[in-house]
Amino acid sequence: MKLIVLSDTHLKTGEIPQQLQKLLEECDLIVHAGDFSTVEAYQAFNAGGKLKAVFGNDDVSELKKLLPERLKFEVEGVKIGVVHEGGLSVTDTTAQGYLAKEMEVDILIFGHLHRPLIEKRDIVLVCPGSPTKPRMSNPSVVELVIEKGSINGRIITLEGDSCEYIKFRDALKKGKQEKNL
């Protein structure tokens, strides 16, 4: 089963970017770790009927009433947990690891950081980043493929605006390369 995992879309309308829409159409399940922002955005992601989601800190009150803060479900024998705020660090995932153990899941999907991460240890930690408002990264989602209890994941970089840090980093690299020529 192929899952597209995303978070922090922060869309004000129900218009999903075309490249992202194509990925969503080709997957079996969409997992959104919160911060749709609006009901219209939530409805757009749920249009295909294959959405599992939690609310995020930036979601409107209607979504906070409609969606859970935490979600737990199973795919082919693999227990998956979803939260918006699993911890506040991409470099230290201790809090997310403890939360995964508390929720008794094999995979913990979380958002809020706007920066992608897949960390495999006794559990798998997944932060998909943001396809529309990345921080210190390019726009991204995560593809998880679960088959017979086996978990494979990859970060998919999307087209779109990167944060200013990435633009600055890339300009420095380009300047260094030109200097070395």
JSON list of C-alpha atoms in Angstrom, two decimals:
[
{"chain": "A", "resi": 1, "resn": "MET", "atom": "CA", "xyz": [0.00, 0.00, 0.00]},
{"chain": "A", "resi": 2, "resn": "LYS", "atom": "CA", "xyz": [1.33, 3.42, -0.97]},
{"chain": "A", "resi": 3, "resn": "LEU", "atom": "CA", "xyz": [0.78, 6.34, 1.42]},
{"chain": "A", "resi": 4, "resn": "ILE", "atom": "CA", "xyz": [1.50, 9.98, 0.72]},
{"chain": "A", "resi": 5, "resn": "VAL", "atom": "CA", "xyz": [2.30, 11.72, 3.99]},
{"chain": "A", "resi": 6, "resn": "LEU", "atom": "CA", "xyz": [2.11, 15.48, 4.24]},
{"chain": "A", "resi": 7, "resn": "SER", "atom": "CA", "xyz": [1.65, 18.26, 6.74]},
{"chain": "A", "resi": 8, "resn": "ASP", "atom": "CA", "xyz": [1.66, 22.01, 7.11]},
{"chain": "A", "resi": 9, "resn": "THR", "atom": "CA", "xyz": [-0.01, 22.79, 3.80]},
{"chain": "A", "resi": 10, "resn": "HIS", "atom": "CA", "xyz": [-1.44, 26.06, 5.18]},
{"chain": "A", "resi": 11, "resn": "LEU", "atom": "CA", "xyz": [-3.77, 26.51, 2.21]},
{"chain": "A", "resi": 12, "resn": "LYS", "atom": "CA", "xyz": [-6.35, 29.29, 2.36]},
{"chain": "A", "resi": 13, "resn": "THR", "atom": "CA", "xyz": [-8.40, 27.82, -0.48]},
{"chain": "A", "resi": 14, "resn": "GLY", "atom": "CA", "xyz": [-9.27, 24.34, -1.71]},
{"chain": "A", "resi": 15, "resn": "GLU", "atom": "CA", "xyz": [-6.75, 24.54, -4.56]},
{"chain": "A", "resi": 16, "resn": "ILE", "atom": "CA", "xyz": [-4.08, 21.84, -4.24]},
{"chain": "A", "resi": 17, "resn": "PRO", "atom": "CA", "xyz": [-0.92, 22.50, -6.30]},
{"chain": "A", "resi": 18, "resn": "GLN", "atom": "CA", "xyz": [-0.96, 20.38, -9.48]},
{"chain": "A", "resi": 19, "resn": "GLN", "atom": "CA", "xyz": [2.22, 18.38, -8.79]},
{"chain": "A", "resi": 20, "resn": "LEU", "atom": "CA", "xyz": [0.92, 17.47, -5.34]},
{"chain": "A", "resi": 21, "resn": "GLN", "atom": "CA", "xyz": [-2.53, 16.62, -6.70]},
{"chain": "A", "resi": 22, "resn": "LYS", "atom": "CA", "xyz": [-0.97, 14.09, -9.10]},
{"chain": "A", "resi": 23, "resn": "LEU", "atom": "CA", "xyz": [0.82, 12.34, -6.21]},
{"chain": "A", "resi": 24, "resn": "LEU", "atom": "CA", "xyz": [-2.38, 12.22, -4.19]},
{"chain": "A", "resi": 25, "resn": "GLU", "atom": "CA", "xyz": [-4.32, 10.68, -7.06]},
{"chain": "A", "resi": 26, "resn": "GLU", "atom": "CA", "xyz": [-1.72, 7.90, -7.45]},
{"chain": "A", "resi": 27, "resn": "CYS", "atom": "CA", "xyz": [-1.61, 6.80, -3.79]},
{"chain": "A", "resi": 28, "resn": "ASP", "atom": "CA", "xyz": [-3.81, 4.44, -1.77]},
{"chain": "A", "resi": 29, "resn": "LEU", "atom": "CA", "xyz": [-3.98, 6.58, 1.36]},
{"chain": "A", "resi": 30, "resn": "ILE", "atom": "CA", "xyz": [-3.28, 10.23, 2.24]},
{"chain": "A", "resi": 31, "resn": "VAL", "atom": "CA", "xyz": [-2.04, 10.99, 5.75]},
{"chain": "A", "resi": 32, "resn": "HIS", "atom": "CA", "xyz": [-2.07, 14.65, 6.77]},
{"chain": "A", "resi": 33, "resn": "ALA", "atom": "CA", "xyz": [-0.41, 15.63, 10.07]},
{"chain": "A", "resi": 34, "resn": "GLY", "atom": "CA", "xyz": [-2.29, 18.89, 10.51]},
{"chain": "A", "resi": 35, "resn": "ASP", "atom": "CA", "xyz": [-2.24, 22.55, 9.59]},
{"chain": "A", "resi": 36, "resn": "PHE", "atom": "CA", "xyz": [-4.58, 22.50, 6.63]},
{"chain": "A", "resi": 37, "resn": "SER", "atom": "CA", "xyz": [-5.51, 26.02, 7.85]},
{"chain": "A", "resi": 38, "resn": "THR", "atom": "CA", "xyz": [-9.04, 26.11, 6.38]},
{"chain": "A", "resi": 39, "resn": "VAL", "atom": "CA", "xyz": [-12.05, 23.84, 6.04]},
{"chain": "A", "resi": 40, "resn": "GLU", "atom": "CA", "xyz": [-11.83, 24.31, 2.24]},
{"chain": "A", "resi": 41, "resn": "ALA", "atom": "CA", "xyz": [-8.29, 22.93, 2.22]},
{"chain": "A", "resi": 42, "resn": "TYR", "atom": "CA", "xyz": [-9.34, 19.94, 4.37]},
{"chain": "A", "resi": 43, "resn": "GLN", "atom": "CA", "xyz": [-12.26, 19.22, 2.03]},
{"chain": "A", "resi": 44, "resn": "ALA", "atom": "CA", "xyz": [-9.97, 19.32, -1.01]},
{"chain": "A", "resi": 45, "resn": "PHE", "atom": "CA", "xyz": [-7.63, 16.72, 0.51]},
{"chain": "A", "resi": 46, "resn": "ASN", "atom": "CA", "xyz": [-10.57, 14.59, 1.63]},
{"chain": "A", "resi": 47, "resn": "ALA", "atom": "CA", "xyz": [-12.35, 14.72, -1.76]},
{"chain": "A", "resi": 48, "resn": "GLY", "atom": "CA", "xyz": [-11.07, 11.29, -2.79]},
{"chain": "A", "resi": 49, "resn": "GLY", "atom": "CA", "xyz": [-12.22, 9.69, 0.47]},
{"chain": "A", "resi": 50, "resn": "LYS", "atom": "CA", "xyz": [-8.79, 8.31, 1.35]},
{"chain": "A", "resi": 51, "resn": "LEU", "atom": "CA", "xyz": [-7.66, 10.85, 3.96]},
{"chain": "A", "resi": 52, "resn": "LYS", "atom": "CA", "xyz": [-6.52, 10.16, 7.52]},
{"chain": "A", "resi": 53, "resn": "ALA", "atom": "CA", "xyz": [-5.78, 13.37, 9.40]},
{"chain": "A", "resi": 54, "resn": "VAL", "atom": "CA", "xyz": [-5.29, 15.25, 12.67]},
{"chain": "A", "resi": 55, "resn": "PHE", "atom": "CA", "xyz": [-5.66, 18.95, 13.37]},
{"chain": "A", "resi": 56, "resn": "GLY", "atom": "CA", "xyz": [-2.73, 21.32, 13.74]},
{"chain": "A", "resi": 57, "resn": "ASN", "atom": "CA", "xyz": [-2.12, 24.44, 15.77]},
{"chain": "A", "resi": 58, "resn": "ASP", "atom": "CA", "xyz": [-2.91, 26.72, 12.79]},
{"chain": "A", "resi": 59, "resn": "ASP", "atom": "CA", "xyz": [-6.20, 25.05, 11.88]},
{"chain": "A", "resi": 60, "resn": "VAL", "atom": "CA", "xyz": [-9.50, 26.89, 12.27]},
{"chain": "A", "resi": 61, "resn": "SER", "atom": "CA", "xyz": [-11.74, 25.93, 15.20]},
{"chain": "A", "resi": 62, "resn": "GLU", "atom": "CA", "xyz": [-14.14, 23.94, 12.96]},
{"chain": "A", "resi": 63, "resn": "LEU", "atom": "CA", "xyz": [-11.29, 21.59, 12.02]},
{"chain": "A", "resi": 64, "resn": "LYS", "atom": "CA", "xyz": [-10.24, 21.25, 15.66]},
{"chain": "A", "resi": 65, "resn": "LYS", "atom": "CA", "xyz": [-13.78, 20.07, 16.42]},
{"chain": "A", "resi": 66, "resn": "LEU", "atom": "CA", "xyz": [-13.90, 17.74, 13.40]},
{"chain": "A", "resi": 67, "resn": "LEU", "atom": "CA", "xyz": [-10.44, 16.11, 13.60]},
{"chain": "A", "resi": 68, "resn": "PRO", "atom": "CA", "xyz": [-8.63, 14.37, 16.47]},
{"chain": "A", "resi": 69, "resn": "GLU", "atom": "CA", "xyz": [-5.40, 15.64, 18.05]},
{"chain": "A", "resi": 70, "resn": "ARG", "atom": "CA", "xyz": [-3.94, 12.13, 17.80]},
{"chain": "A", "resi": 71, "resn": "LEU", "atom": "CA", "xyz": [-4.80, 9.31, 15.44]},
{"chain": "A", "resi": 72, "resn": "LYS", "atom": "CA", "xyz": [-3.82, 5.66, 15.43]},
{"chain": "A", "resi": 73, "resn": "PHE", "atom": "CA", "xyz": [-4.60, 3.16, 12.66]},
{"chain": "A", "resi": 74, "resn": "GLU", "atom": "CA", "xyz": [-3.15, 0.05, 11.06]},
{"chain": "A", "resi": 75, "resn": "VAL", "atom": "CA", "xyz": [-1.97, -0.72, 7.52]},
{"chain": "A", "resi": 76, "resn": "GLU", "atom": "CA", "xyz": [-1.01, -4.31, 6.66]},
{"chain": "A", "resi": 77, "resn": "GLY", "atom": "CA", "xyz": [-0.14, -5.09, 10.26]},
{"chain": "A", "resi": 78, "resn": "VAL", "atom": "CA", "xyz": [1.89, -1.90, 10.79]},
{"chain": "A", "resi": 79, "resn": "LYS", "atom": "CA", "xyz": [0.61, 0.42, 13.55]},
{"chain": "A", "resi": 80, "resn": "ILE", "atom": "CA", "xyz": [0.75, 4.09, 12.55]},
{"chain": "A", "resi": 81, "resn": "GLY", "atom": "CA", "xyz": [0.35, 7.09, 14.83]},
{"chain": "A", "resi": 82, "resn": "VAL", "atom": "CA", "xyz": [-0.26, 10.65, 13.65]},
{"chain": "A", "resi": 83, "resn": "VAL", "atom": "CA", "xyz": [0.10, 13.91, 15.61]},
{"chain": "A", "resi": 84, "resn": "HIS", "atom": "CA", "xyz": [0.84, 17.46, 14.63]},
{"chain": "A", "resi": 85, "resn": "GLU", "atom": "CA", "xyz": [3.36, 18.48, 17.27]},
{"chain": "A", "resi": 86, "resn": "GLY", "atom": "CA", "xyz": [5.52, 15.48, 18.15]},
{"chain": "A", "resi": 87, "resn": "GLY", "atom": "CA", "xyz": [8.44, 17.59, 19.36]},
{"chain": "A", "resi": 88, "resn": "LEU", "atom": "CA", "xyz": [10.14, 20.81, 18.45]},
{"chain": "A", "resi": 89, "resn": "SER", "atom": "CA", "xyz": [13.49, 19.62, 17.08]},
{"chain": "A", "resi": 90, "resn": "VAL", "atom": "CA", "xyz": [14.50, 17.97, 13.82]},
{"chain": "A", "resi": 91, "resn": "THR", "atom": "CA", "xyz": [17.99, 17.21, 15.14]},
{"chain": "A", "resi": 92, "resn": "ASP", "atom": "CA", "xyz": [16.87, 15.64, 18.45]},
{"chain": "A", "resi": 93, "resn": "THR", "atom": "CA", "xyz": [13.97, 13.25, 17.96]},
{"chain": "A", "resi": 94, "resn": "THR", "atom": "CA", "xyz": [13.96, 11.88, 21.52]},
{"chain": "A", "resi": 95, "resn": "ALA", "atom": "CA", "xyz": [10.52, 13.36, 22.27]},
{"chain": "A", "resi": 96, "resn": "GLN", "atom": "CA", "xyz": [9.03, 11.85, 19.10]},
{"chain": "A", "resi": 97, "resn": "GLY", "atom": "CA", "xyz": [10.54, 8.46, 19.96]},
{"chain": "A", "resi": 98, "resn": "TYR", "atom": "CA", "xyz": [8.98, 8.50, 23.42]},
{"chain": "A", "resi": 99, "resn": "LEU", "atom": "CA", "xyz": [5.64, 9.59, 21.97]},
{"chain": "A", "resi": 100, "resn": "ALA", "atom": "CA", "xyz": [5.74, 6.68, 19.49]},
{"chain": "A", "resi": 101, "resn": "LYS", "atom": "CA", "xyz": [6.35, 4.25, 22.36]},
{"chain": "A", "resi": 102, "resn": "GLU", "atom": "CA", "xyz": [3.55, 5.85, 24.41]},
{"chain": "A", "resi": 103, "resn": "MET", "atom": "CA", "xyz": [1.15, 5.48, 21.46]},
{"chain": "A", "resi": 104, "resn": "GLU", "atom": "CA", "xyz": [2.43, 1.91, 20.86]},
{"chain": "A", "resi": 105, "resn": "VAL", "atom": "CA", "xyz": [3.02, 2.45, 17.13]},
{"chain": "A", "resi": 106, "resn": "ASP", "atom": "CA", "xyz": [5.59, 1.25, 14.60]},
{"chain": "A", "resi": 107, "resn": "ILE", "atom": "CA", "xyz": [5.54, 4.55, 12.69]},
{"chain": "A", "resi": 108, "resn": "LEU", "atom": "CA", "xyz": [4.98, 8.02, 14.13]},
{"chain": "A", "resi": 109, "resn": "ILE", "atom": "CA", "xyz": [4.04, 10.69, 11.62]},
{"chain": "A", "resi": 110, "resn": "PHE", "atom": "CA", "xyz": [4.28, 14.28, 12.84]},
{"chain": "A", "resi": 111, "resn": "GLY", "atom": "CA", "xyz": [4.33, 17.76, 11.37]},
{"chain": "A", "resi": 112, "resn": "HIS", "atom": "CA", "xyz": [4.81, 21.30, 12.64]},
{"chain": "A", "resi": 113, "resn": "LEU", "atom": "CA", "xyz": [8.54, 21.48, 11.77]},
{"chain": "A", "resi": 114, "resn": "HIS", "atom": "CA", "xyz": [8.08, 22.19, 8.02]},
{"chain": "A", "resi": 115, "resn": "ARG", "atom": "CA", "xyz": [11.29, 20.23, 7.38]},
{"chain": "A", "resi": 116, "resn": "PRO", "atom": "CA", "xyz": [11.38, 16.61, 6.17]},
{"chain": "A", "resi": 117, "resn": "LEU", "atom": "CA", "xyz": [12.81, 13.71, 8.15]},
{"chain": "A", "resi": 118, "resn": "ILE", "atom": "CA", "xyz": [12.70, 9.93, 7.99]},
{"chain": "A", "resi": 119, "resn": "GLU", "atom": "CA", "xyz": [14.47, 8.23, 10.87]},
{"chain": "A", "resi": 120, "resn": "LYS", "atom": "CA", "xyz": [14.50, 4.44, 11.19]},
{"chain": "A", "resi": 121, "resn": "ARG", "atom": "CA", "xyz": [15.35, 2.77, 14.48]},
{"chain": "A", "resi": 122, "resn": "ASP", "atom": "CA", "xyz": [13.16, 0.41, 16.49]},
{"chain": "A", "resi": 123, "resn": "ILE", "atom": "CA", "xyz": [10.34, 2.67, 15.28]},
{"chain": "A", "resi": 124, "resn": "VAL", "atom": "CA", "xyz": [10.11, 4.84, 12.19]},
{"chain": "A", "resi": 125, "resn": "LEU", "atom": "CA", "xyz": [9.77, 8.60, 12.65]},
{"chain": "A", "resi": 126, "resn": "VAL", "atom": "CA", "xyz": [8.38, 10.59, 9.72]},
{"chain": "A", "resi": 127, "resn": "CYS", "atom": "CA", "xyz": [8.07, 14.34, 9.34]},
{"chain": "A", "resi": 128, "resn": "PRO", "atom": "CA", "xyz": [7.03, 15.13, 5.75]},
{"chain": "A", "resi": 129, "resn": "GLY", "atom": "CA", "xyz": [8.08, 18.78, 5.82]},
{"chain": "A", "resi": 130, "resn": "SER", "atom": "CA", "xyz": [5.73, 21.12, 3.99]},
{"chain": "A", "resi": 131, "resn": "PRO", "atom": "CA", "xyz": [4.79, 21.06, 0.30]},
{"chain": "A", "resi": 132, "resn": "THR", "atom": "CA", "xyz": [3.92, 24.77, 0.35]},
{"chain": "A", "resi": 133, "resn": "LYS", "atom": "CA", "xyz": [5.73, 26.52, 3.24]},
{"chain": "A", "resi": 134, "resn": "PRO", "atom": "CA", "xyz": [9.06, 24.74, 3.89]},
{"chain": "A", "resi": 135, "resn": "ARG", "atom": "CA", "xyz": [11.61, 25.81, 6.49]},
{"chain": "A", "resi": 136, "resn": "MET", "atom": "CA", "xyz": [15.31, 25.27, 5.82]},
{"chain": "A", "resi": 137, "resn": "SER", "atom": "CA", "xyz": [14.33, 22.79, 3.11]},
{"chain": "A", "resi": 138, "resn": "ASN", "atom": "CA", "xyz": [12.65, 22.48, -0.24]},
{"chain": "A", "resi": 139, "resn": "PRO", "atom": "CA", "xyz": [8.91, 21.76, -0.55]},
{"chain": "A", "resi": 140, "resn": "SER", "atom": "CA", "xyz": [8.32, 18.09, 0.21]},
{"chain": "A", "resi": 141, "resn": "VAL", "atom": "CA", "xyz": [6.08, 15.16, 1.10]},
{"chain": "A", "resi": 142, "resn": "VAL", "atom": "CA", "xyz": [6.96, 11.61, 2.13]},
{"chain": "A", "resi": 143, "resn": "GLU", "atom": "CA", "xyz": [5.97, 8.45, 0.29]},
{"chain": "A", "resi": 144, "resn": "LEU", "atom": "CA", "xyz": [5.63, 5.36, 2.48]},
{"chain": "A", "resi": 145, "resn": "VAL", "atom": "CA", "xyz": [5.20, 1.93, 0.93]},
{"chain": "A", "resi": 146, "resn": "ILE", "atom": "CA", "xyz": [4.03, -0.77, 3.32]},
{"chain": "A", "resi": 147, "resn": "GLU", "atom": "CA", "xyz": [4.00, -4.35, 2.08]},
{"chain": "A", "resi": 148, "resn": "LYS", "atom": "CA", "xyz": [3.63, -7.43, 4.28]},
{"chain": "A", "resi": 149, "resn": "GLY", "atom": "CA", "xyz": [4.87, -5.54, 7.35]},
{"chain": "A", "resi": 150, "resn": "SER", "atom": "CA", "xyz": [7.87, -4.05, 5.52]},
{"chain": "A", "resi": 151, "resn": "ILE", "atom": "CA", "xyz": [8.19, -0.24, 5.57]},
{"chain": "A", "resi": 152, "resn": "ASN", "atom": "CA", "xyz": [10.01, 1.76, 2.90]},
{"chain": "A", "resi": 153, "resn": "GLY", "atom": "CA", "xyz": [9.98, 5.53, 2.81]},
{"chain": "A", "resi": 154, "resn": "ARG", "atom": "CA", "xyz": [11.41, 8.33, 0.76]},
{"chain": "A", "resi": 155, "resn": "ILE", "atom": "CA", "xyz": [11.26, 12.10, 0.79]},
{"chain": "A", "resi": 156, "resn": "ILE", "atom": "CA", "xyz": [9.83, 13.53, -2.44]},
{"chain": "A", "resi": 157, "resn": "THR", "atom": "CA", "xyz": [11.03, 17.03, -3.24]},
{"chain": "A", "resi": 158, "resn": "LEU", "atom": "CA", "xyz": [8.42, 19.13, -5.01]},
{"chain": "A", "resi": 159, "resn": "GLU", "atom": "CA", "xyz": [8.68, 22.17, -7.23]},
{"chain": "A", "resi": 160, "resn": "GLY", "atom": "CA", "xyz": [7.77, 25.46, -5.66]},
{"chain": "A", "resi": 161, "resn": "ASP", "atom": "CA", "xyz": [9.16, 28.13, -3.42]},
{"chain": "A", "resi": 162, "resn": "SER", "atom": "CA", "xyz": [11.95, 27.15, -1.10]},
{"chain": "A", "resi": 163, "resn": "CYS", "atom": "CA", "xyz": [12.60, 29.07, 2.06]},
{"chain": "A", "resi": 164, "resn": "GLU", "atom": "CA", "xyz": [15.09, 31.97, 1.97]},
{"chain": "A", "resi": 165, "resn": "TYR", "atom": "CA", "xyz": [17.75, 29.87, 3.72]},
{"chain": "A", "resi": 166, "resn": "ILE", "atom": "CA", "xyz": [17.84, 27.36, 0.85]},
{"chain": "A", "resi": 167, "resn": "LYS", "atom": "CA", "xyz": [18.03, 30.14, -1.74]},
{"chain": "A", "resi": 168, "resn": "PHE", "atom": "CA", "xyz": [20.93, 31.72, 0.17]},
{"chain": "A", "resi": 169, "resn": "ARG", "atom": "CA", "xyz": [22.72, 28.35, 0.56]},
{"chain": "A", "resi": 170, "resn": "ASP", "atom": "CA", "xyz": [22.36, 27.57, -3.15]},
{"chain": "A", "resi": 171, "resn": "ALA", "atom": "CA", "xyz": [23.63, 31.05, -4.14]},
{"chain": "A", "resi": 172, "resn": "LEU", "atom": "CA", "xyz": [26.73, 30.49, -1.95]},
{"chain": "A", "resi": 173, "resn": "LYS", "atom": "CA", "xyz": [27.37, 27.10, -3.57]},
{"chain": "A", "resi": 174, "resn": "LYS", "atom": "CA", "xyz": [27.01, 28.57, -7.06]},
{"chain": "A", "resi": 175, "resn": "GLY", "atom": "CA", "xyz": [29.37, 31.45, -6.22]},
{"chain": "A", "resi": 176, "resn": "LYS", "atom": "CA", "xyz": [31.95, 29.00, -4.84]},
{"chain": "A", "resi": 177, "resn": "GLN", "atom": "CA", "xyz": [31.72, 26.79, -7.94]},
{"chain": "A", "resi": 178, "resn": "GLU", "atom": "CA", "xyz": [32.15, 29.79, -10.27]},
{"chain": "A", "resi": 179, "resn": "LYS", "atom": "CA", "xyz": [35.16, 30.97, -8.25]},
{"chain": "A", "resi": 180, "resn": "ASN", "atom": "CA", "xyz": [36.79, 27.53, -8.59]},
{"chain": "A", "resi": 181, "resn": "LEU", "atom": "CA", "xyz": [36.42, 27.56, -12.40]}
]
